[in-house]
PDB file of C-alpha atoms in Angstrom:
ATOM      1  CA  SER A   1     -26.695  35.821  12.198  1.00  0.00           C
ATOM      2  CA  THR A   2     -22.891  35.514  12.597  1.00  0.00           C
ATOM      3  CA  GLY A   3     -22.153  35.109   8.882  1.00  0.00           C
ATOM      4  CA  THR A   4     -20.800  31.564   9.358  1.00  0.00           C
ATOM      5  CA  VAL A   5     -21.937  28.213   7.950  1.00  0.00           C
ATOM      6  CA  LYS A   6     -22.012  25.024  10.024  1.00  0.00           C
ATOM      7  CA  CYS A   7     -22.759  21.437   8.990  1.00  0.00           C
ATOM      8  CA  TRP A   8     -23.208  18.096  10.700  1.00  0.00           C
ATOM      9  CA  GLY A   9     -23.615  14.512   9.531  1.00  0.00           C
ATOM     10  CA  ASP A  10     -21.370  12.124   7.576  1.00  0.00           C
ATOM     11  CA  ASN A  11     -17.769  13.226   7.041  1.00  0.00           C
ATOM     12  CA  GLU A  12     -16.119  10.208   5.411  1.00  0.00           C
ATOM     13  CA  PHE A  13     -15.042  12.302   2.400  1.00  0.00           C
ATOM     14  CA  GLY A  14     -14.869  15.736   4.016  1.00  0.00           C
ATOM     15  CA  GLN A  15     -18.534  16.558   3.285  1.00  0.00           C
ATOM     16  CA  LEU A  16     -18.675  18.874   6.301  1.00  0.00           C
ATOM     17  CA  GLY A  17     -16.117  21.225   4.758  1.00  0.00           C
ATOM     18  CA  ASP A  18     -13.904  21.316   7.864  1.00  0.00           C
ATOM     19  CA  GLU A  19     -10.834  20.114   5.894  1.00  0.00           C
ATOM     20  CA  ALA A  20     -10.508  17.175   8.287  1.00  0.00           C
ATOM     21  CA  GLY A  21     -11.971  14.479   6.071  1.00  0.00           C
ATOM     22  CA  SER A  22     -12.677  12.308   9.095  1.00  0.00           C
ATOM     23  CA  GLY A  23     -14.401  12.227  12.475  1.00  0.00           C
ATOM     24  CA  PRO A  24     -14.658  13.420  15.056  1.00  0.00           C
ATOM     25  CA  GLU A  25     -17.250  10.679  15.746  1.00  0.00           C
ATOM     26  CA  ARG A  26     -18.483   7.442  14.168  1.00  0.00           C
ATOM     27  CA  CYS A  27     -21.971   6.958  12.713  1.00  0.00           C
ATOM     28  CA  ARG A  28     -22.873   3.535  11.314  1.00  0.00           C
ATOM     29  CA  ALA A  29     -19.126   2.745  10.961  1.00  0.00           C
ATOM     30  CA  TYR A  30     -18.519   6.018   9.064  1.00  0.00           C
ATOM     31  CA  SER A  31     -16.779   9.198  10.156  1.00  0.00           C
ATOM     32  CA  CYS A  32     -19.251  11.897  11.139  1.00  0.00           C
ATOM     33  CA  SER A  33     -20.095  14.753  13.485  1.00  0.00           C
ATOM     34  CA  ARG A  34     -23.370  14.810  15.402  1.00  0.00           C
ATOM     35  CA  SER A  35     -22.887  18.454  16.350  1.00  0.00           C
ATOM     36  CA  PRO A  36     -22.448  21.376  13.906  1.00  0.00           C
ATOM     37  CA  VAL A  37     -18.869  22.213  12.842  1.00  0.00           C
ATOM     38  CA  GLU A  38     -17.872  25.364  10.986  1.00  0.00           C
ATOM     39  CA  VAL A  39     -17.248  25.097   7.235  1.00  0.00           C
ATOM     40  CA  GLU A  40     -13.696  26.227   6.405  1.00  0.00           C
ATOM     41  CA  GLY A  41     -12.819  28.678   3.648  1.00  0.00           C
ATOM     42  CA  LEU A  42     -15.980  30.796   3.659  1.00  0.00           C
ATOM     43  CA  PRO A  43     -15.449  34.538   4.331  1.00  0.00           C
ATOM     44  CA  HIS A  44     -17.483  35.914   7.260  1.00  0.00           C
ATOM     45  CA  GLU A  45     -18.326  39.163   5.519  1.00  0.00           C
ATOM     46  CA  VAL A  46     -22.099  39.256   5.106  1.00  0.00           C
ATOM     47  CA  PRO A  47     -24.697  37.327   7.159  1.00  0.00           C
ATOM     48  CA  PHE A  48     -27.397  35.564   5.104  1.00  0.00           C
ATOM     49  CA  THR A  49     -31.000  34.907   6.072  1.00  0.00           C
ATOM     50  CA  HIS A  50     -32.894  32.240   4.103  1.00  0.00           C
ATOM     51  CA  GLY A  51     -30.502  32.704   1.171  1.00  0.00           C
ATOM     52  CA  VAL A  52     -30.962  36.498   1.023  1.00  0.00           C
ATOM     53  CA  PRO A  53     -27.965  38.720   1.832  1.00  0.00           C
ATOM     54  CA  VAL A  54     -28.454  40.954   4.872  1.00  0.00           C
ATOM     55  CA  ALA A  55     -27.044  44.477   4.872  1.00  0.00           C
ATOM     56  CA  ALA A  56     -23.961  44.761   7.080  1.00  0.00           C
ATOM     57  CA  ALA A  57     -24.012  47.274   9.923  1.00  0.00           C
ATOM     58  CA  SER A  58     -21.477  49.427   8.062  1.00  0.00           C
ATOM     59  CA  GLY A  59     -21.178  49.175   4.305  1.00  0.00           C
ATOM     60  CA  PRO A  60     -23.227  48.009   1.333  1.00  0.00           C
ATOM     61  CA  VAL A  61     -24.658  44.553   0.718  1.00  0.00           C
ATOM     62  CA  SER A  62     -22.310  42.192  -1.133  1.00  0.00           C
ATOM     63  CA  THR A  63     -22.630  38.591  -2.259  1.00  0.00           C
ATOM     64  CA  VAL A  64     -19.650  36.409  -1.287  1.00  0.00           C
ATOM     65  CA  LEU A  65     -18.913  33.327  -3.399  1.00  0.00           C
ATOM     66  CA  PRO A  66     -17.549  30.237  -1.609  1.00  0.00           C
ATOM     67  CA  VAL A  67     -13.890  29.293  -1.873  1.00  0.00           C
ATOM     68  CA  PRO A  68     -13.014  25.783  -3.120  1.00  0.00           C
ATOM     69  CA  VAL A  69     -11.867  23.507  -0.292  1.00  0.00           C
ATOM     70  CA  ILE A  70      -9.701  20.413  -0.792  1.00  0.00           C
ATOM     71  CA  SER A  71      -9.837  17.786   1.943  1.00  0.00           C
ATOM     72  CA  ALA A  72      -8.898  14.152   2.591  1.00  0.00           C
ATOM     73  CA  LEU A  73      -5.932  14.254   0.179  1.00  0.00           C
ATOM     74  CA  LYS A  74      -4.329  10.788   0.091  1.00  0.00           C
ATOM     75  CA  GLN A  75      -2.221   8.492  -2.092  1.00  0.00           C
ATOM     76  CA  SER A  76      -2.276   4.712  -2.404  1.00  0.00           C
ATOM     77  CA  HIS A  77       1.513   4.303  -2.685  1.00  0.00           C
ATOM     78  CA  PRO A  78       4.176   6.747  -1.401  1.00  0.00           C
ATOM     79  CA  SER A  79       6.846   5.014  -3.561  1.00  0.00           C
ATOM     80  CA  TRP A  80       6.192   3.810  -7.112  1.00  0.00           C
ATOM     81  CA  ARG A  81       7.493   3.420 -10.680  1.00  0.00           C
ATOM     82  CA  GLU A  82       6.377   5.341 -13.734  1.00  0.00           C
ATOM     83  CA  VAL A  83       4.961   3.579 -16.784  1.00  0.00           C
ATOM     84  CA  SER A  84       5.062   4.740 -20.417  1.00  0.00           C
ATOM     85  CA  ARG A  85       1.493   5.634 -21.335  1.00  0.00           C
ATOM     86  CA  SER A  86       0.070   8.120 -23.811  1.00  0.00           C
ATOM     87  CA  ALA A  87      -2.609   9.284 -21.380  1.00  0.00           C
ATOM     88  CA  GLN A  88      -1.652  11.459 -18.428  1.00  0.00           C
ATOM     89  CA  ILE A  89      -4.528  10.213 -16.293  1.00  0.00           C
ATOM     90  CA  SER A  90      -6.018   6.740 -16.551  1.00  0.00           C
ATOM     91  CA  LYS A  91      -9.526   5.706 -15.525  1.00  0.00           C
ATOM     92  CA  LYS A  92      -8.161   2.338 -14.435  1.00  0.00           C
ATOM     93  CA  HIS A  93      -6.482   2.015 -11.068  1.00  0.00           C
ATOM     94  CA  PRO A  94      -2.765   1.177 -11.077  1.00  0.00           C
ATOM     95  CA  VAL A  95      -2.166  -2.565 -11.139  1.00  0.00           C
ATOM     96  CA  GLY A  96       0.940  -4.379  -9.966  1.00  0.00           C
ATOM     97  CA  SER A  97       2.152  -2.125  -7.172  1.00  0.00           C
ATOM     98  CA  PRO A  98       4.496  -0.295  -6.986  1.00  0.00           C
ATOM     99  CA  VAL A  99       3.674   0.724 -10.598  1.00  0.00           C
ATOM    100  CA  GLY A 100       1.799   4.018 -10.459  1.00  0.00           C
ATOM    101  CA  THR A 101      -0.293   5.352  -7.610  1.00  0.00           C
ATOM    102  CA  THR A 102      -3.833   6.580  -6.924  1.00  0.00           C
ATOM    103  CA  PHE A 103      -4.369  10.136  -5.675  1.00  0.00           C
ATOM    104  CA  SER A 104      -7.700  10.766  -3.939  1.00  0.00           C
ATOM    105  CA  PHE A 105      -9.237  13.911  -2.475  1.00  0.00           C
ATOM    106  CA  SER A 106     -12.576  15.589  -1.840  1.00  0.00           C
ATOM    107  CA  LEU A 107     -13.907  18.955  -3.069  1.00  0.00           C
ATOM    108  CA  ASN A 108     -16.718  21.031  -1.612  1.00  0.00           C
ATOM    109  CA  GLU A 109     -17.708  22.070  -5.162  1.00  0.00           C
ATOM    110  CA  ALA A 110     -16.817  21.381  -8.790  1.00  0.00           C
ATOM    111  CA  ALA A 111     -13.530  23.096  -9.637  1.00  0.00           C
ATOM    112  CA  ARG A 112     -10.527  23.118 -11.946  1.00  0.00           C
ATOM    113  CA  VAL A 113      -7.815  21.110 -10.187  1.00  0.00           C
ATOM    114  CA  SER A 114      -4.077  21.692 -10.622  1.00  0.00           C
ATOM    115  CA  PHE A 115      -1.399  19.100  -9.855  1.00  0.00           C
ATOM    116  CA  THR A 116       2.108  20.601  -9.708  1.00  0.00           C
ATOM    117  CA  PHE A 117       5.041  18.239  -9.184  1.00  0.00           C
ATOM    118  CA  THR A 118       8.068  19.841  -7.529  1.00  0.00           C
ATOM    119  CA  ARG A 119      11.406  18.563  -6.269  1.00  0.00           C
ATOM    120  CA  THR A 120      14.272  19.989  -4.241  1.00  0.00           C
ATOM    121  CA  ILE A 121      17.691  19.974  -5.933  1.00  0.00           C
ATOM    122  CA  GLY A 122      21.124  21.411  -5.273  1.00  0.00           C
ATOM    123  CA  GLY A 123      22.320  24.800  -6.431  1.00  0.00           C
ATOM    124  CA  ARG A 124      24.658  27.662  -5.610  1.00  0.00           C
ATOM    125  CA  ALA A 125      23.930  30.831  -3.642  1.00  0.00           C
ATOM    126  CA  VAL A 126      24.061  33.931  -5.853  1.00  0.00           C
ATOM    127  CA  ALA A 127      23.015  37.397  -4.599  1.00  0.00           C
ATOM    128  CA  GLY A 128      20.883  35.920  -1.832  1.00  0.00           C
ATOM    129  CA  LYS A 129      19.113  33.426  -4.120  1.00  0.00           C
ATOM    130  CA  CYS A 130      19.700  29.759  -4.895  1.00  0.00           C
ATOM    131  CA  ARG A 131      20.547  29.359  -8.588  1.00  0.00           C
ATOM    132  CA  ALA A 132      21.405  26.401 -10.817  1.00  0.00           C
ATOM    133  CA  GLN A 133      25.099  25.586 -10.687  1.00  0.00           C
ATOM    134  CA  SER A 134      27.197  26.942 -13.545  1.00  0.00           C
ATOM    135  CA  LYS A 135      30.862  27.433 -14.374  1.00  0.00           C
ATOM    136  CA  GLN A 136      30.627  30.975 -13.035  1.00  0.00           C
ATOM    137  CA  ASN A 137      29.144  30.125  -9.626  1.00  0.00           C
ATOM    138  CA  ARG A 138      30.417  26.592  -8.929  1.00  0.00           C
ATOM    139  CA  THR A 139      32.665  27.894  -6.115  1.00  0.00           C
ATOM    140  CA  HIS A 140      29.751  29.653  -4.356  1.00  0.00           C
ATOM    141  CA  GLN A 141      28.116  28.234  -1.235  1.00  0.00           C
ATOM    142  CA  ALA A 142      25.921  25.194  -1.868  1.00  0.00           C
ATOM    143  CA  CYS A 143      22.155  25.558  -1.327  1.00  0.00           C
ATOM    144  CA  ARG A 144      18.863  23.755  -2.022  1.00  0.00           C
ATOM    145  CA  ARG A 145      16.176  25.059  -4.373  1.00  0.00           C
ATOM    146  CA  THR A 146      12.688  23.913  -5.354  1.00  0.00           C
ATOM    147  CA  VAL A 147      11.924  23.493  -9.047  1.00  0.00           C
ATOM    148  CA  GLU A 148       8.808  22.451 -10.964  1.00  0.00           C
ATOM    149  CA  ALA A 149       9.125  19.066 -12.649  1.00  0.00           C
ATOM    150  CA  GLY A 150       5.727  18.977 -14.354  1.00  0.00           C
ATOM    151  CA  ALA A 151       2.060  19.907 -14.013  1.00  0.00           C
ATOM    152  CA  LEU A 152      -1.441  18.701 -14.896  1.00  0.00           C
ATOM    153  CA  THR A 153      -4.854  20.364 -14.795  1.00  0.00           C
ATOM    154  CA  PHE A 154      -8.253  18.671 -15.007  1.00  0.00           C
ATOM    155  CA  SER A 155     -11.884  19.099 -13.964  1.00  0.00           C
ATOM    156  CA  GLY A 156     -12.745  17.901 -10.469  1.00  0.00           C
ATOM    157  CA  HIS A 157     -16.280  17.309  -9.243  1.00  0.00           C
ATOM    158  CA  ALA A 158     -17.906  17.904  -5.875  1.00  0.00           C
ATOM    159  CA  PHE A 159     -17.202  15.338  -3.153  1.00  0.00           C
ATOM    160  CA  ALA A 160     -14.843  12.361  -3.710  1.00  0.00           C
ATOM    161  CA  ASN A 161     -12.347  12.387  -6.606  1.00  0.00           C
ATOM    162  CA  THR A 162      -9.938   9.582  -7.554  1.00  0.00           C
ATOM    163  CA  VAL A 163      -7.055   9.950 -10.004  1.00  0.00           C
ATOM    164  CA  ALA A 164      -5.170   6.829 -11.083  1.00  0.00           C
ATOM    165  CA  PHE A 165      -1.755   8.170 -12.031  1.00  0.00           C
ATOM    166  CA  TYR A 166       1.098   6.418 -13.842  1.00  0.00           C
ATOM    167  CA  GLY A 167       3.262   9.438 -14.651  1.00  0.00           C
ATOM    168  CA  LEU A 168       3.356  12.452 -16.926  1.00  0.00           C
ATOM    169  CA  ALA A 169       2.696  12.295 -20.658  1.00  0.00           C
ATOM    170  CA  ALA A 170       5.162  10.526 -22.949  1.00  0.00           C
ATOM    171  CA  GLY A 171       8.393  12.495 -23.281  1.00  0.00           C
ATOM    172  CA  LYS A 172       8.015  14.155 -19.868  1.00  0.00           C
ATOM    173  CA  LYS A 173       9.210  11.692 -17.259  1.00  0.00           C
ATOM    174  CA  LEU A 174       9.717  12.321 -13.570  1.00  0.00           C
ATOM    175  CA  ALA A 175      13.311  11.333 -12.834  1.00  0.00           C
ATOM    176  CA  PRO A 176      13.862   8.975  -9.885  1.00  0.00           C
ATOM    177  CA  GLY A 177      13.888  10.856  -6.590  1.00  0.00           C
ATOM    178  CA  SER A 178      11.681  12.536  -3.990  1.00  0.00           C
ATOM    179  CA  TYR A 179       8.856  14.894  -4.997  1.00  0.00           C
ATOM    180  CA  THR A 180       6.224  17.126  -3.443  1.00  0.00           C
ATOM    181  CA  LEU A 181       2.822  17.265  -5.125  1.00  0.00           C
ATOM    182  CA  LEU A 182       1.027  20.615  -4.784  1.00  0.00           C
ATOM    183  CA  VAL A 183      -2.751  20.381  -5.246  1.00  0.00           C
ATOM    184  CA  SER A 184      -5.004  23.413  -5.645  1.00  0.00           C
ATOM    185  CA  ALA A 185      -8.519  24.017  -6.985  1.00  0.00           C
ATOM    186  CA  THR A 186     -10.008  27.070  -8.691  1.00  0.00           C
ATOM    187  CA  ALA A 187     -13.682  27.950  -9.229  1.00  0.00           C
ATOM    188  CA  ALA A 188     -15.304  31.286 -10.130  1.00  0.00           C
ATOM    189  CA  GLY A 189     -11.938  33.012  -9.922  1.00  0.00           C
ATOM    190  CA  LYS A 190     -11.276  31.817  -6.340  1.00  0.00           C
ATOM    191  CA  THR A 191      -8.456  29.430  -5.456  1.00  0.00           C
ATOM    192  CA  SER A 192      -8.260  27.003  -2.558  1.00  0.00           C
ATOM    193  CA  ARG A 193      -5.462  26.614  -0.066  1.00  0.00           C
ATOM    194  CA  THR A 194      -2.694  24.454  -1.541  1.00  0.00           C
ATOM    195  CA  GLN A 195      -2.536  20.901  -0.184  1.00  0.00           C
ATOM    196  CA  THR A 196       0.637  18.787  -0.409  1.00  0.00           C
ATOM    197  CA  LEU A 197       1.699  15.140  -0.663  1.00  0.00           C
ATOM    198  CA  ARG A 198       5.232  13.721  -0.730  1.00  0.00           C
ATOM    199  CA  PHE A 199       6.234  10.642  -2.698  1.00  0.00           C
ATOM    200  CA  THR A 200       9.255   8.941  -4.268  1.00  0.00           C
ATOM    201  CA  ILE A 201       9.770   7.796  -7.867  1.00  0.00           C
ATOM    202  CA  LEU A 202      11.730   4.545  -7.764  1.00  0.00           C
ATOM    203  CA  GLY A 203      12.384   4.345 -11.502  1.00  0.00           C
ATOM    204  CA  HIS A 204      10.692   3.768 -14.848  1.00  0.00           C
ATOM    205  CA  GLN A 205       8.991   0.667 -16.211  1.00  0.00           C
ATOM    206  CA  SER A 206       7.865   0.011 -19.778  1.00  0.00           C
ATOM    207  CA  ALA A 207       4.140  -0.622 -20.263  1.00  0.00           C
ATOM    208  CA  ARG A 208       3.156  -4.154 -21.243  1.00  0.00           C
TER     209      ARG A 208
END
């Protein structure tokens, strides 16, 4: 009647859609909630009754599609080395830490997932913006700017997803340094909130 959706039960992988990915209680050694919690990311525009849209008090009936929700975003190693591999994503988990890492997350529905790798580097202030340093602006005030270092897209499925990651494709390495991974999901033209992880590339190691 309020146009909201609530769920209860196991929440080990964010099944309840509250973006927490854990708790607030324990059931049989697993995270759960015995009382209903509101599902995040669903617009409260039109109440539904038994799956049939109900006309709003003012305005026509409309069907609202759910928004993808990413929860429980984690990584196995915050610092690691890249490995030369032809595949961008491997089905095998990284072996011999700190070579590669494993990214894991949960989705409330199948969606197209985007990984964008960004890093913060130095630049020079020009007309109120931070630009790459050049001969013309090298005497300007120093600043920090965020640049994209690489990106991947792939199909994610509902519930738990695991991505064993060794680095970008051959010829596109992530230079040693600190990075921020931006993760978003898109389904039916709707995009989730962007989730972030920070990690450090220690260097590069040849594959054996």
